[in-house]
Amino acid sequence: METTSLLSFPSSKPPPTRTHFRPANPFSFSFPTTHKTSISHRPINIKSAISRTKKEETVETVKTQLENCYLLAAIKYTGFTVKQFQDLRRSLPESSKIIVAKNTLVYKAIENTPWEALKPCMSGMNAWLFVHSEEIPEALKPYRDFQKEKKLENDFTGAVFEGKFYGPGDFKQLETMPSRAEIYAKILGALQSPAIGLVGTLQAPARDVVMVLKAYVQKLEEESSGQ
């Protein structure tokens, strides 16, 4: 029997690479990679917060000064030196208070009140004079004296008295108003005079009539206590 021999030739393909299987470690865990996200925090604007607080305080200061206030006047502030303004403050009576505040803040405080009549003064830089006394001429005189002494051109730009606006040209009326003592004397004289004198007194401005009645009541009280 003829035997056929088989010849083996090397294969052109490389032998397969044997890979070793490594069992997974049951105690090893893979966590997903987390990427840090940058959170942009809006910086707190401290200056803005302080400014807002100061504005609110200014409005409250104006409202406080308006309590028991008889007259509110605006004075042109531009041109004042710091020393001049300090001297002016010292020259005023205790019943008057002067502050420097922005028009917008003052208007916010007087809006929807009788003092809103001061709106024509809401331009330029102003100092604000609060008079807590019925003696209006006496309250305005210190500024007039200071104005003449320092030769200042800073004048009143307006005022409100009893809900009425007085422009710069109307201040003569305010500065020549009779004092309380003069009004009392006038009223007491009218009460002791014939009826026509009393009628004339009652036709006077409301402020005079009120002060007349106060004087009369005071007179009656004094007479009663003396008996």
mmCIF file with all atom_site columns, C-alpha atoms in Angstrom:
data_model
loop_
_atom_site.group_PDB
_atom_site.id
_atom_site.type_symbol
_atom_site.label_atom_id
_atom_site.label_alt_id
_atom_site.label_comp_id
_atom_site.label_asym_id
_atom_site.label_entity_id
_atom_site.label_seq_id
_atom_site.pdbx_PDB_ins_code
_atom_site.Cartn_x
_atom_site.Cartn_y
_atom_site.Cartn_z
_atom_site.occupancy
_atom_site.B_iso_or_equiv
_atom_site.pdbx_formal_charge
_atom_site.auth_seq_id
_atom_site.auth_comp_id
_atom_site.auth_asym_id
_atom_site.auth_atom_id
_atom_site.pdbx_PDB_model_num
ATOM 1   C CA . MET A 1 1   ? 0.000   0.000   0.000  1.00 0.00 ? 1   MET A CA 1
ATOM 2   C CA . GLU A 1 2   ? 1.312   3.243   -1.015 1.00 0.00 ? 2   GLU A CA 1
ATOM 3   C CA . THR A 1 3   ? 1.542   5.743   1.755  1.00 0.00 ? 3   THR A CA 1
ATOM 4   C CA . THR A 1 4   ? 0.922   9.432   1.132  1.00 0.00 ? 4   THR A CA 1
ATOM 5   C CA . SER A 1 5   ? 2.880   11.706  3.398  1.00 0.00 ? 5   SER A CA 1
ATOM 6   C CA . LEU A 1 6   ? 1.317   15.003  4.389  1.00 0.00 ? 6   LEU A CA 1
ATOM 7   C CA . LEU A 1 7   ? 3.599   17.986  4.516  1.00 0.00 ? 7   LEU A CA 1
ATOM 8   C CA . SER A 1 8   ? 2.818   20.884  6.794  1.00 0.00 ? 8   SER A CA 1
ATOM 9   C CA . PHE A 1 9   ? 3.866   24.359  5.774  1.00 0.00 ? 9   PHE A CA 1
ATOM 10  C CA . PRO A 1 10  ? 4.057   27.264  8.152  1.00 0.00 ? 10  PRO A CA 1
ATOM 11  C CA . SER A 1 11  ? 1.025   29.467  8.085  1.00 0.00 ? 11  SER A CA 1
ATOM 12  C CA . SER A 1 12  ? 1.379   33.016  6.947  1.00 0.00 ? 12  SER A CA 1
ATOM 13  C CA . LYS A 1 13  ? -0.930  34.180  9.750  1.00 0.00 ? 13  LYS A CA 1
ATOM 14  C CA . PRO A 1 14  ? 0.730   34.800  13.069 1.00 0.00 ? 14  PRO A CA 1
ATOM 15  C CA . PRO A 1 15  ? -0.364  32.519  15.798 1.00 0.00 ? 15  PRO A CA 1
ATOM 16  C CA . PRO A 1 16  ? -3.132  33.888  17.896 1.00 0.00 ? 16  PRO A CA 1
ATOM 17  C CA . THR A 1 17  ? -1.993  35.640  21.015 1.00 0.00 ? 17  THR A CA 1
ATOM 18  C CA . ARG A 1 18  ? -3.133  33.945  24.089 1.00 0.00 ? 18  ARG A CA 1
ATOM 19  C CA . THR A 1 19  ? -4.827  36.309  26.475 1.00 0.00 ? 19  THR A CA 1
ATOM 20  C CA . HIS A 1 20  ? -4.970  35.555  30.104 1.00 0.00 ? 20  HIS A CA 1
ATOM 21  C CA . PHE A 1 21  ? -8.296  36.278  31.720 1.00 0.00 ? 21  PHE A CA 1
ATOM 22  C CA . ARG A 1 22  ? -7.973  38.073  35.021 1.00 0.00 ? 22  ARG A CA 1
ATOM 23  C CA . PRO A 1 23  ? -11.036 37.785  37.177 1.00 0.00 ? 23  PRO A CA 1
ATOM 24  C CA . ALA A 1 24  ? -12.467 41.053  38.317 1.00 0.00 ? 24  ALA A CA 1
ATOM 25  C CA . ASN A 1 25  ? -11.740 42.101  41.870 1.00 0.00 ? 25  ASN A CA 1
ATOM 26  C CA . PRO A 1 26  ? -15.082 42.062  43.615 1.00 0.00 ? 26  PRO A CA 1
ATOM 27  C CA . PHE A 1 27  ? -13.850 44.707  46.042 1.00 0.00 ? 27  PHE A CA 1
ATOM 28  C CA . SER A 1 28  ? -12.844 47.264  43.472 1.00 0.00 ? 28  SER A CA 1
ATOM 29  C CA . PHE A 1 29  ? -15.387 49.856  42.374 1.00 0.00 ? 29  PHE A CA 1
ATOM 30  C CA . SER A 1 30  ? -15.187 52.340  39.613 1.00 0.00 ? 30  SER A CA 1
ATOM 31  C CA . PHE A 1 31  ? -16.853 55.675  40.130 1.00 0.00 ? 31  PHE A CA 1
ATOM 32  C CA . PRO A 1 32  ? -17.817 58.020  37.376 1.00 0.00 ? 32  PRO A CA 1
ATOM 33  C CA . THR A 1 33  ? -15.468 60.905  36.956 1.00 0.00 ? 33  THR A CA 1
ATOM 34  C CA . THR A 1 34  ? -16.908 64.102  38.289 1.00 0.00 ? 34  THR A CA 1
ATOM 35  C CA . HIS A 1 35  ? -15.903 67.422  36.857 1.00 0.00 ? 35  HIS A CA 1
ATOM 36  C CA . LYS A 1 36  ? -15.865 70.424  39.158 1.00 0.00 ? 36  LYS A CA 1
ATOM 37  C CA . THR A 1 37  ? -18.195 73.079  37.944 1.00 0.00 ? 37  THR A CA 1
ATOM 38  C CA . SER A 1 38  ? -17.285 76.603  38.763 1.00 0.00 ? 38  SER A CA 1
ATOM 39  C CA . ILE A 1 39  ? -20.137 78.379  40.511 1.00 0.00 ? 39  ILE A CA 1
ATOM 40  C CA . SER A 1 40  ? -19.911 82.080  39.940 1.00 0.00 ? 40  SER A CA 1
ATOM 41  C CA . HIS A 1 41  ? -21.135 83.894  43.008 1.00 0.00 ? 41  HIS A CA 1
ATOM 42  C CA . ARG A 1 42  ? -22.277 87.446  42.422 1.00 0.00 ? 42  ARG A CA 1
ATOM 43  C CA . PRO A 1 43  ? -20.049 89.689  44.528 1.00 0.00 ? 43  PRO A CA 1
ATOM 44  C CA . ILE A 1 44  ? -21.865 91.690  47.172 1.00 0.00 ? 44  ILE A CA 1
ATOM 45  C CA . ASN A 1 45  ? -21.682 95.351  46.326 1.00 0.00 ? 45  ASN A CA 1
ATOM 46  C CA . ILE A 1 46  ? -20.990 96.782  49.763 1.00 0.00 ? 46  ILE A CA 1
ATOM 47  C CA . LYS A 1 47  ? -20.795 100.348 48.516 1.00 0.00 ? 47  LYS A CA 1
ATOM 48  C CA . SER A 1 48  ? -24.223 100.056 46.939 1.00 0.00 ? 48  SER A CA 1
ATOM 49  C CA . ALA A 1 49  ? -25.733 98.678  50.152 1.00 0.00 ? 49  ALA A CA 1
ATOM 50  C CA . ILE A 1 50  ? -24.181 101.471 52.236 1.00 0.00 ? 50  ILE A CA 1
ATOM 51  C CA . SER A 1 51  ? -25.386 104.092 49.768 1.00 0.00 ? 51  SER A CA 1
ATOM 52  C CA . ARG A 1 52  ? -28.934 102.724 49.875 1.00 0.00 ? 52  ARG A CA 1
ATOM 53  C CA . THR A 1 53  ? -28.888 102.728 53.678 1.00 0.00 ? 53  THR A CA 1
ATOM 54  C CA . LYS A 1 54  ? -27.679 106.328 53.797 1.00 0.00 ? 54  LYS A CA 1
ATOM 55  C CA . LYS A 1 55  ? -30.423 107.408 51.420 1.00 0.00 ? 55  LYS A CA 1
ATOM 56  C CA . GLU A 1 56  ? -33.066 105.762 53.574 1.00 0.00 ? 56  GLU A CA 1
ATOM 57  C CA . GLU A 1 57  ? -31.608 107.435 56.670 1.00 0.00 ? 57  GLU A CA 1
ATOM 58  C CA . THR A 1 58  ? -31.686 110.821 54.944 1.00 0.00 ? 58  THR A CA 1
ATOM 59  C CA . VAL A 1 59  ? -35.352 110.425 54.011 1.00 0.00 ? 59  VAL A CA 1
ATOM 60  C CA . GLU A 1 60  ? -36.186 109.470 57.600 1.00 0.00 ? 60  GLU A CA 1
ATOM 61  C CA . THR A 1 61  ? -34.199 112.450 58.908 1.00 0.00 ? 61  THR A CA 1
ATOM 62  C CA . VAL A 1 62  ? -36.209 114.816 56.715 1.00 0.00 ? 62  VAL A CA 1
ATOM 63  C CA . LYS A 1 63  ? -39.492 113.242 57.839 1.00 0.00 ? 63  LYS A CA 1
ATOM 64  C CA . THR A 1 64  ? -38.442 113.602 61.473 1.00 0.00 ? 64  THR A CA 1
ATOM 65  C CA . GLN A 1 65  ? -37.568 117.270 60.980 1.00 0.00 ? 65  GLN A CA 1
ATOM 66  C CA . LEU A 1 66  ? -40.968 117.893 59.403 1.00 0.00 ? 66  LEU A CA 1
ATOM 67  C CA . GLU A 1 67  ? -42.658 116.969 62.665 1.00 0.00 ? 67  GLU A CA 1
ATOM 68  C CA . ASN A 1 68  ? -43.785 120.162 64.435 1.00 0.00 ? 68  ASN A CA 1
ATOM 69  C CA . CYS A 1 69  ? -42.249 122.163 61.602 1.00 0.00 ? 69  CYS A CA 1
ATOM 70  C CA . TYR A 1 70  ? -43.799 125.541 60.796 1.00 0.00 ? 70  TYR A CA 1
ATOM 71  C CA . LEU A 1 71  ? -41.660 126.506 57.805 1.00 0.00 ? 71  LEU A CA 1
ATOM 72  C CA . LEU A 1 72  ? -39.360 124.660 55.423 1.00 0.00 ? 72  LEU A CA 1
ATOM 73  C CA . ALA A 1 73  ? -37.034 126.765 53.288 1.00 0.00 ? 73  ALA A CA 1
ATOM 74  C CA . ALA A 1 74  ? -34.479 125.947 50.611 1.00 0.00 ? 74  ALA A CA 1
ATOM 75  C CA . ILE A 1 75  ? -31.166 127.828 50.432 1.00 0.00 ? 75  ILE A CA 1
ATOM 76  C CA . LYS A 1 76  ? -28.779 127.747 47.497 1.00 0.00 ? 76  LYS A CA 1
ATOM 77  C CA . TYR A 1 77  ? -25.886 125.600 48.714 1.00 0.00 ? 77  TYR A CA 1
ATOM 78  C CA . THR A 1 78  ? -23.413 125.905 45.843 1.00 0.00 ? 78  THR A CA 1
ATOM 79  C CA . GLY A 1 79  ? -20.513 128.127 46.883 1.00 0.00 ? 79  GLY A CA 1
ATOM 80  C CA . PHE A 1 80  ? -20.555 127.401 50.605 1.00 0.00 ? 80  PHE A CA 1
ATOM 81  C CA . THR A 1 81  ? -17.274 126.352 52.184 1.00 0.00 ? 81  THR A CA 1
ATOM 82  C CA . VAL A 1 82  ? -17.271 123.714 54.903 1.00 0.00 ? 82  VAL A CA 1
ATOM 83  C CA . LYS A 1 83  ? -16.279 126.291 57.537 1.00 0.00 ? 83  LYS A CA 1
ATOM 84  C CA . GLN A 1 84  ? -18.971 128.735 56.420 1.00 0.00 ? 84  GLN A CA 1
ATOM 85  C CA . PHE A 1 85  ? -21.635 126.066 56.690 1.00 0.00 ? 85  PHE A CA 1
ATOM 86  C CA . GLN A 1 86  ? -20.431 125.030 60.140 1.00 0.00 ? 86  GLN A CA 1
ATOM 87  C CA . ASP A 1 87  ? -20.514 128.660 61.276 1.00 0.00 ? 87  ASP A CA 1
ATOM 88  C CA . LEU A 1 88  ? -24.014 129.013 59.863 1.00 0.00 ? 88  LEU A CA 1
ATOM 89  C CA . ARG A 1 89  ? -25.224 126.011 61.829 1.00 0.00 ? 89  ARG A CA 1
ATOM 90  C CA . ARG A 1 90  ? -23.827 127.485 65.041 1.00 0.00 ? 90  ARG A CA 1
ATOM 91  C CA . SER A 1 91  ? -25.526 130.822 64.367 1.00 0.00 ? 91  SER A CA 1
ATOM 92  C CA . LEU A 1 92  ? -29.020 129.334 64.146 1.00 0.00 ? 92  LEU A CA 1
ATOM 93  C CA . PRO A 1 93  ? -31.363 129.146 67.155 1.00 0.00 ? 93  PRO A CA 1
ATOM 94  C CA . GLU A 1 94  ? -32.137 125.775 68.698 1.00 0.00 ? 94  GLU A CA 1
ATOM 95  C CA . SER A 1 95  ? -35.579 125.851 67.109 1.00 0.00 ? 95  SER A CA 1
ATOM 96  C CA . SER A 1 96  ? -34.042 125.752 63.612 1.00 0.00 ? 96  SER A CA 1
ATOM 97  C CA . LYS A 1 97  ? -32.217 122.940 61.896 1.00 0.00 ? 97  LYS A CA 1
ATOM 98  C CA . ILE A 1 98  ? -30.318 123.057 58.598 1.00 0.00 ? 98  ILE A CA 1
ATOM 99  C CA . ILE A 1 99  ? -29.211 120.013 56.615 1.00 0.00 ? 99  ILE A CA 1
ATOM 100 C CA . VAL A 1 100 ? -27.811 119.295 53.167 1.00 0.00 ? 100 VAL A CA 1
ATOM 101 C CA . ALA A 1 101 ? -29.630 116.594 51.220 1.00 0.00 ? 101 ALA A CA 1
ATOM 102 C CA . LYS A 1 102 ? -30.310 115.687 47.622 1.00 0.00 ? 102 LYS A CA 1
ATOM 103 C CA . ASN A 1 103 ? -33.462 117.096 46.097 1.00 0.00 ? 103 ASN A CA 1
ATOM 104 C CA . THR A 1 104 ? -34.715 113.629 45.162 1.00 0.00 ? 104 THR A CA 1
ATOM 105 C CA . LEU A 1 105 ? -34.491 112.410 48.771 1.00 0.00 ? 105 LEU A CA 1
ATOM 106 C CA . VAL A 1 106 ? -36.162 115.508 50.185 1.00 0.00 ? 106 VAL A CA 1
ATOM 107 C CA . TYR A 1 107 ? -38.942 115.252 47.632 1.00 0.00 ? 107 TYR A CA 1
ATOM 108 C CA . LYS A 1 108 ? -39.435 111.599 48.502 1.00 0.00 ? 108 LYS A CA 1
ATOM 109 C CA . ALA A 1 109 ? -39.995 112.661 52.118 1.00 0.00 ? 109 ALA A CA 1
ATOM 110 C CA . ILE A 1 110 ? -42.425 115.503 51.333 1.00 0.00 ? 110 ILE A CA 1
ATOM 111 C CA . GLU A 1 111 ? -44.337 113.806 48.529 1.00 0.00 ? 111 GLU A CA 1
ATOM 112 C CA . ASN A 1 112 ? -48.106 113.654 49.093 1.00 0.00 ? 112 ASN A CA 1
ATOM 113 C CA . THR A 1 113 ? -47.867 116.080 52.030 1.00 0.00 ? 113 THR A CA 1
ATOM 114 C CA . PRO A 1 114 ? -48.564 119.841 52.240 1.00 0.00 ? 114 PRO A CA 1
ATOM 115 C CA . TRP A 1 115 ? -44.807 120.359 52.008 1.00 0.00 ? 115 TRP A CA 1
ATOM 116 C CA . GLU A 1 116 ? -44.897 119.082 48.433 1.00 0.00 ? 116 GLU A CA 1
ATOM 117 C CA . ALA A 1 117 ? -45.585 122.707 47.463 1.00 0.00 ? 117 ALA A CA 1
ATOM 118 C CA . LEU A 1 118 ? -41.794 123.112 47.712 1.00 0.00 ? 118 LEU A CA 1
ATOM 119 C CA . LYS A 1 119 ? -41.403 121.205 44.432 1.00 0.00 ? 119 LYS A CA 1
ATOM 120 C CA . PRO A 1 120 ? -40.282 124.328 42.441 1.00 0.00 ? 120 PRO A CA 1
ATOM 121 C CA . CYS A 1 121 ? -37.078 124.311 44.529 1.00 0.00 ? 121 CYS A CA 1
ATOM 122 C CA . MET A 1 122 ? -36.078 120.825 43.412 1.00 0.00 ? 122 MET A CA 1
ATOM 123 C CA . SER A 1 123 ? -33.187 121.925 41.210 1.00 0.00 ? 123 SER A CA 1
ATOM 124 C CA . GLY A 1 124 ? -29.556 122.693 41.869 1.00 0.00 ? 124 GLY A CA 1
ATOM 125 C CA . MET A 1 125 ? -27.905 122.015 45.221 1.00 0.00 ? 125 MET A CA 1
ATOM 126 C CA . ASN A 1 126 ? -29.868 123.111 48.277 1.00 0.00 ? 126 ASN A CA 1
ATOM 127 C CA . ALA A 1 127 ? -29.509 123.327 52.007 1.00 0.00 ? 127 ALA A CA 1
ATOM 128 C CA . TRP A 1 128 ? -32.811 122.850 53.827 1.00 0.00 ? 128 TRP A CA 1
ATOM 129 C CA . LEU A 1 129 ? -33.858 125.003 56.773 1.00 0.00 ? 129 LEU A CA 1
ATOM 130 C CA . PHE A 1 130 ? -36.469 123.538 59.135 1.00 0.00 ? 130 PHE A CA 1
ATOM 131 C CA . VAL A 1 131 ? -38.101 126.053 61.465 1.00 0.00 ? 131 VAL A CA 1
ATOM 132 C CA . HIS A 1 132 ? -39.757 124.593 64.563 1.00 0.00 ? 132 HIS A CA 1
ATOM 133 C CA . SER A 1 133 ? -41.072 127.882 65.873 1.00 0.00 ? 133 SER A CA 1
ATOM 134 C CA . GLU A 1 134 ? -44.017 130.140 65.168 1.00 0.00 ? 134 GLU A CA 1
ATOM 135 C CA . GLU A 1 135 ? -41.664 133.126 65.217 1.00 0.00 ? 135 GLU A CA 1
ATOM 136 C CA . ILE A 1 136 ? -40.867 133.019 61.509 1.00 0.00 ? 136 ILE A CA 1
ATOM 137 C CA . PRO A 1 137 ? -39.087 136.405 61.153 1.00 0.00 ? 137 PRO A CA 1
ATOM 138 C CA . GLU A 1 138 ? -36.930 135.613 64.163 1.00 0.00 ? 138 GLU A CA 1
ATOM 139 C CA . ALA A 1 139 ? -36.011 132.244 62.628 1.00 0.00 ? 139 ALA A CA 1
ATOM 140 C CA . LEU A 1 140 ? -35.054 133.740 59.243 1.00 0.00 ? 140 LEU A CA 1
ATOM 141 C CA . LYS A 1 141 ? -33.082 136.691 60.629 1.00 0.00 ? 141 LYS A CA 1
ATOM 142 C CA . PRO A 1 142 ? -29.937 134.715 61.652 1.00 0.00 ? 142 PRO A CA 1
ATOM 143 C CA . TYR A 1 143 ? -29.414 133.592 58.074 1.00 0.00 ? 143 TYR A CA 1
ATOM 144 C CA . ARG A 1 144 ? -29.938 137.099 56.721 1.00 0.00 ? 144 ARG A CA 1
ATOM 145 C CA . ASP A 1 145 ? -27.373 138.429 59.207 1.00 0.00 ? 145 ASP A CA 1
ATOM 146 C CA . PHE A 1 146 ? -24.935 135.643 58.314 1.00 0.00 ? 146 PHE A CA 1
ATOM 147 C CA . GLN A 1 147 ? -25.484 136.288 54.612 1.00 0.00 ? 147 GLN A CA 1
ATOM 148 C CA . LYS A 1 148 ? -24.615 139.987 55.002 1.00 0.00 ? 148 LYS A CA 1
ATOM 149 C CA . GLU A 1 149 ? -21.654 139.344 57.270 1.00 0.00 ? 149 GLU A CA 1
ATOM 150 C CA . LYS A 1 150 ? -20.047 136.803 54.927 1.00 0.00 ? 150 LYS A CA 1
ATOM 151 C CA . LYS A 1 151 ? -21.188 138.692 51.805 1.00 0.00 ? 151 LYS A CA 1
ATOM 152 C CA . LEU A 1 152 ? -22.761 135.553 50.421 1.00 0.00 ? 152 LEU A CA 1
ATOM 153 C CA . GLU A 1 153 ? -24.839 135.411 47.274 1.00 0.00 ? 153 GLU A CA 1
ATOM 154 C CA . ASN A 1 154 ? -26.508 132.243 48.501 1.00 0.00 ? 154 ASN A CA 1
ATOM 155 C CA . ASP A 1 155 ? -30.141 133.232 48.838 1.00 0.00 ? 155 ASP A CA 1
ATOM 156 C CA . PHE A 1 156 ? -33.392 131.485 49.667 1.00 0.00 ? 156 PHE A CA 1
ATOM 157 C CA . THR A 1 157 ? -34.747 129.661 46.627 1.00 0.00 ? 157 THR A CA 1
ATOM 158 C CA . GLY A 1 158 ? -38.180 129.152 48.159 1.00 0.00 ? 158 GLY A CA 1
ATOM 159 C CA . ALA A 1 159 ? -40.138 128.136 51.230 1.00 0.00 ? 159 ALA A CA 1
ATOM 160 C CA . VAL A 1 160 ? -43.435 126.614 52.312 1.00 0.00 ? 160 VAL A CA 1
ATOM 161 C CA . PHE A 1 161 ? -45.427 128.102 55.167 1.00 0.00 ? 161 PHE A CA 1
ATOM 162 C CA . GLU A 1 162 ? -48.937 126.912 56.058 1.00 0.00 ? 162 GLU A CA 1
ATOM 163 C CA . GLY A 1 163 ? -49.049 124.903 52.828 1.00 0.00 ? 163 GLY A CA 1
ATOM 164 C CA . LYS A 1 164 ? -48.303 127.931 50.646 1.00 0.00 ? 164 LYS A CA 1
ATOM 165 C CA . PHE A 1 165 ? -45.214 128.311 48.475 1.00 0.00 ? 165 PHE A CA 1
ATOM 166 C CA . TYR A 1 166 ? -43.152 131.483 48.776 1.00 0.00 ? 166 TYR A CA 1
ATOM 167 C CA . GLY A 1 167 ? -40.675 132.244 46.016 1.00 0.00 ? 167 GLY A CA 1
ATOM 168 C CA . PRO A 1 168 ? -37.465 134.261 46.470 1.00 0.00 ? 168 PRO A CA 1
ATOM 169 C CA . GLY A 1 169 ? -39.372 137.478 45.816 1.00 0.00 ? 169 GLY A CA 1
ATOM 170 C CA . ASP A 1 170 ? -42.006 136.680 48.463 1.00 0.00 ? 170 ASP A CA 1
ATOM 171 C CA . PHE A 1 171 ? -39.707 136.401 51.474 1.00 0.00 ? 171 PHE A CA 1
ATOM 172 C CA . LYS A 1 172 ? -40.409 139.984 52.474 1.00 0.00 ? 172 LYS A CA 1
ATOM 173 C CA . GLN A 1 173 ? -43.855 138.811 53.582 1.00 0.00 ? 173 GLN A CA 1
ATOM 174 C CA . LEU A 1 174 ? -42.336 136.134 55.799 1.00 0.00 ? 174 LEU A CA 1
ATOM 175 C CA . GLU A 1 175 ? -39.631 138.370 57.233 1.00 0.00 ? 175 GLU A CA 1
ATOM 176 C CA . THR A 1 176 ? -42.032 141.172 58.182 1.00 0.00 ? 176 THR A CA 1
ATOM 177 C CA . MET A 1 177 ? -44.710 139.050 59.805 1.00 0.00 ? 177 MET A CA 1
ATOM 178 C CA . PRO A 1 178 ? -45.671 140.363 63.266 1.00 0.00 ? 178 PRO A CA 1
ATOM 179 C CA . SER A 1 179 ? -44.192 138.551 66.206 1.00 0.00 ? 179 SER A CA 1
ATOM 180 C CA . ARG A 1 180 ? -46.319 136.608 68.643 1.00 0.00 ? 180 ARG A CA 1
ATOM 181 C CA . ALA A 1 181 ? -46.138 139.424 71.198 1.00 0.00 ? 181 ALA A CA 1
ATOM 182 C CA . GLU A 1 182 ? -47.303 141.945 68.593 1.00 0.00 ? 182 GLU A CA 1
ATOM 183 C CA . ILE A 1 183 ? -50.200 139.732 67.560 1.00 0.00 ? 183 ILE A CA 1
ATOM 184 C CA . TYR A 1 184 ? -51.238 139.186 71.174 1.00 0.00 ? 184 TYR A CA 1
ATOM 185 C CA . ALA A 1 185 ? -51.219 142.908 71.824 1.00 0.00 ? 185 ALA A CA 1
ATOM 186 C CA . LYS A 1 186 ? -53.241 143.514 68.682 1.00 0.00 ? 186 LYS A CA 1
ATOM 187 C CA . ILE A 1 187 ? -55.783 140.874 69.628 1.00 0.00 ? 187 ILE A CA 1
ATOM 188 C CA . LEU A 1 188 ? -56.193 141.960 73.199 1.00 0.00 ? 188 LEU A CA 1
ATOM 189 C CA . GLY A 1 189 ? -56.676 145.500 72.030 1.00 0.00 ? 189 GLY A CA 1
ATOM 190 C CA . ALA A 1 190 ? -59.281 144.378 69.515 1.00 0.00 ? 190 ALA A CA 1
ATOM 191 C CA . LEU A 1 191 ? -61.170 142.395 72.146 1.00 0.00 ? 191 LEU A CA 1
ATOM 192 C CA . GLN A 1 192 ? -61.381 145.444 74.360 1.00 0.00 ? 192 GLN A CA 1
ATOM 193 C CA . SER A 1 193 ? -62.407 147.730 71.500 1.00 0.00 ? 193 SER A CA 1
ATOM 194 C CA . PRO A 1 194 ? -65.820 148.071 69.832 1.00 0.00 ? 194 PRO A CA 1
ATOM 195 C CA . ALA A 1 195 ? -67.172 145.200 67.737 1.00 0.00 ? 195 ALA A CA 1
ATOM 196 C CA . ILE A 1 196 ? -65.809 146.695 64.523 1.00 0.00 ? 196 ILE A CA 1
ATOM 197 C CA . GLY A 1 197 ? -62.294 146.156 65.842 1.00 0.00 ? 197 GLY A CA 1
ATOM 198 C CA . LEU A 1 198 ? -62.985 142.500 66.503 1.00 0.00 ? 198 LEU A CA 1
ATOM 199 C CA . VAL A 1 199 ? -64.456 142.044 63.034 1.00 0.00 ? 199 VAL A CA 1
ATOM 200 C CA . GLY A 1 200 ? -61.316 143.531 61.524 1.00 0.00 ? 200 GLY A CA 1
ATOM 201 C CA . THR A 1 201 ? -59.188 141.126 63.529 1.00 0.00 ? 201 THR A CA 1
ATOM 202 C CA . LEU A 1 202 ? -61.209 138.113 62.444 1.00 0.00 ? 202 LEU A CA 1
ATOM 203 C CA . GLN A 1 203 ? -60.644 139.117 58.823 1.00 0.00 ? 203 GLN A CA 1
ATOM 204 C CA . ALA A 1 204 ? -56.900 138.838 59.364 1.00 0.00 ? 204 ALA A CA 1
ATOM 205 C CA . PRO A 1 205 ? -54.886 135.776 58.163 1.00 0.00 ? 205 PRO A CA 1
ATOM 206 C CA . ALA A 1 206 ? -55.712 132.470 59.803 1.00 0.00 ? 206 ALA A CA 1
ATOM 207 C CA . ARG A 1 207 ? -52.468 132.461 61.757 1.00 0.00 ? 207 ARG A CA 1
ATOM 208 C CA . ASP A 1 208 ? -53.314 135.829 63.355 1.00 0.00 ? 208 ASP A CA 1
ATOM 209 C CA . VAL A 1 209 ? -56.826 134.731 64.271 1.00 0.00 ? 209 VAL A CA 1
ATOM 210 C CA . VAL A 1 210 ? -55.575 131.530 65.899 1.00 0.00 ? 210 VAL A CA 1
ATOM 211 C CA . MET A 1 211 ? -53.005 133.428 67.909 1.00 0.00 ? 211 MET A CA 1
ATOM 212 C CA . VAL A 1 212 ? -55.660 135.971 68.904 1.00 0.00 ? 212 VAL A CA 1
ATOM 213 C CA . LEU A 1 213 ? -57.860 133.228 70.270 1.00 0.00 ? 213 LEU A CA 1
ATOM 214 C CA . LYS A 1 214 ? -54.923 131.679 72.103 1.00 0.00 ? 214 LYS A CA 1
ATOM 215 C CA . ALA A 1 215 ? -54.091 135.018 73.663 1.00 0.00 ? 215 ALA A CA 1
ATOM 216 C CA . TYR A 1 216 ? -57.687 135.569 74.697 1.00 0.00 ? 216 TYR A CA 1
ATOM 217 C CA . VAL A 1 217 ? -57.899 132.148 76.309 1.00 0.00 ? 217 VAL A CA 1
ATOM 218 C CA . GLN A 1 218 ? -54.634 132.772 78.105 1.00 0.00 ? 218 GLN A CA 1
ATOM 219 C CA . LYS A 1 219 ? -55.923 136.127 79.347 1.00 0.00 ? 219 LYS A CA 1
ATOM 220 C CA . LEU A 1 220 ? -59.088 134.503 80.691 1.00 0.00 ? 220 LEU A CA 1
ATOM 221 C CA . GLU A 1 221 ? -57.040 131.792 82.440 1.00 0.00 ? 221 GLU A CA 1
ATOM 222 C CA . GLU A 1 222 ? -54.819 134.409 84.072 1.00 0.00 ? 222 GLU A CA 1
ATOM 223 C CA . GLU A 1 223 ? -57.838 136.373 85.261 1.00 0.00 ? 223 GLU A CA 1
ATOM 224 C CA . SER A 1 224 ? -59.458 133.214 86.638 1.00 0.00 ? 224 SER A CA 1
ATOM 225 C CA . SER A 1 225 ? -56.337 132.182 88.525 1.00 0.00 ? 225 SER A CA 1
ATOM 226 C CA . GLY A 1 226 ? -56.028 135.683 90.003 1.00 0.00 ? 226 GLY A CA 1
ATOM 227 C CA . GLN A 1 227 ? -59.461 135.555 91.545 1.00 0.00 ? 227 GLN A CA 1
#
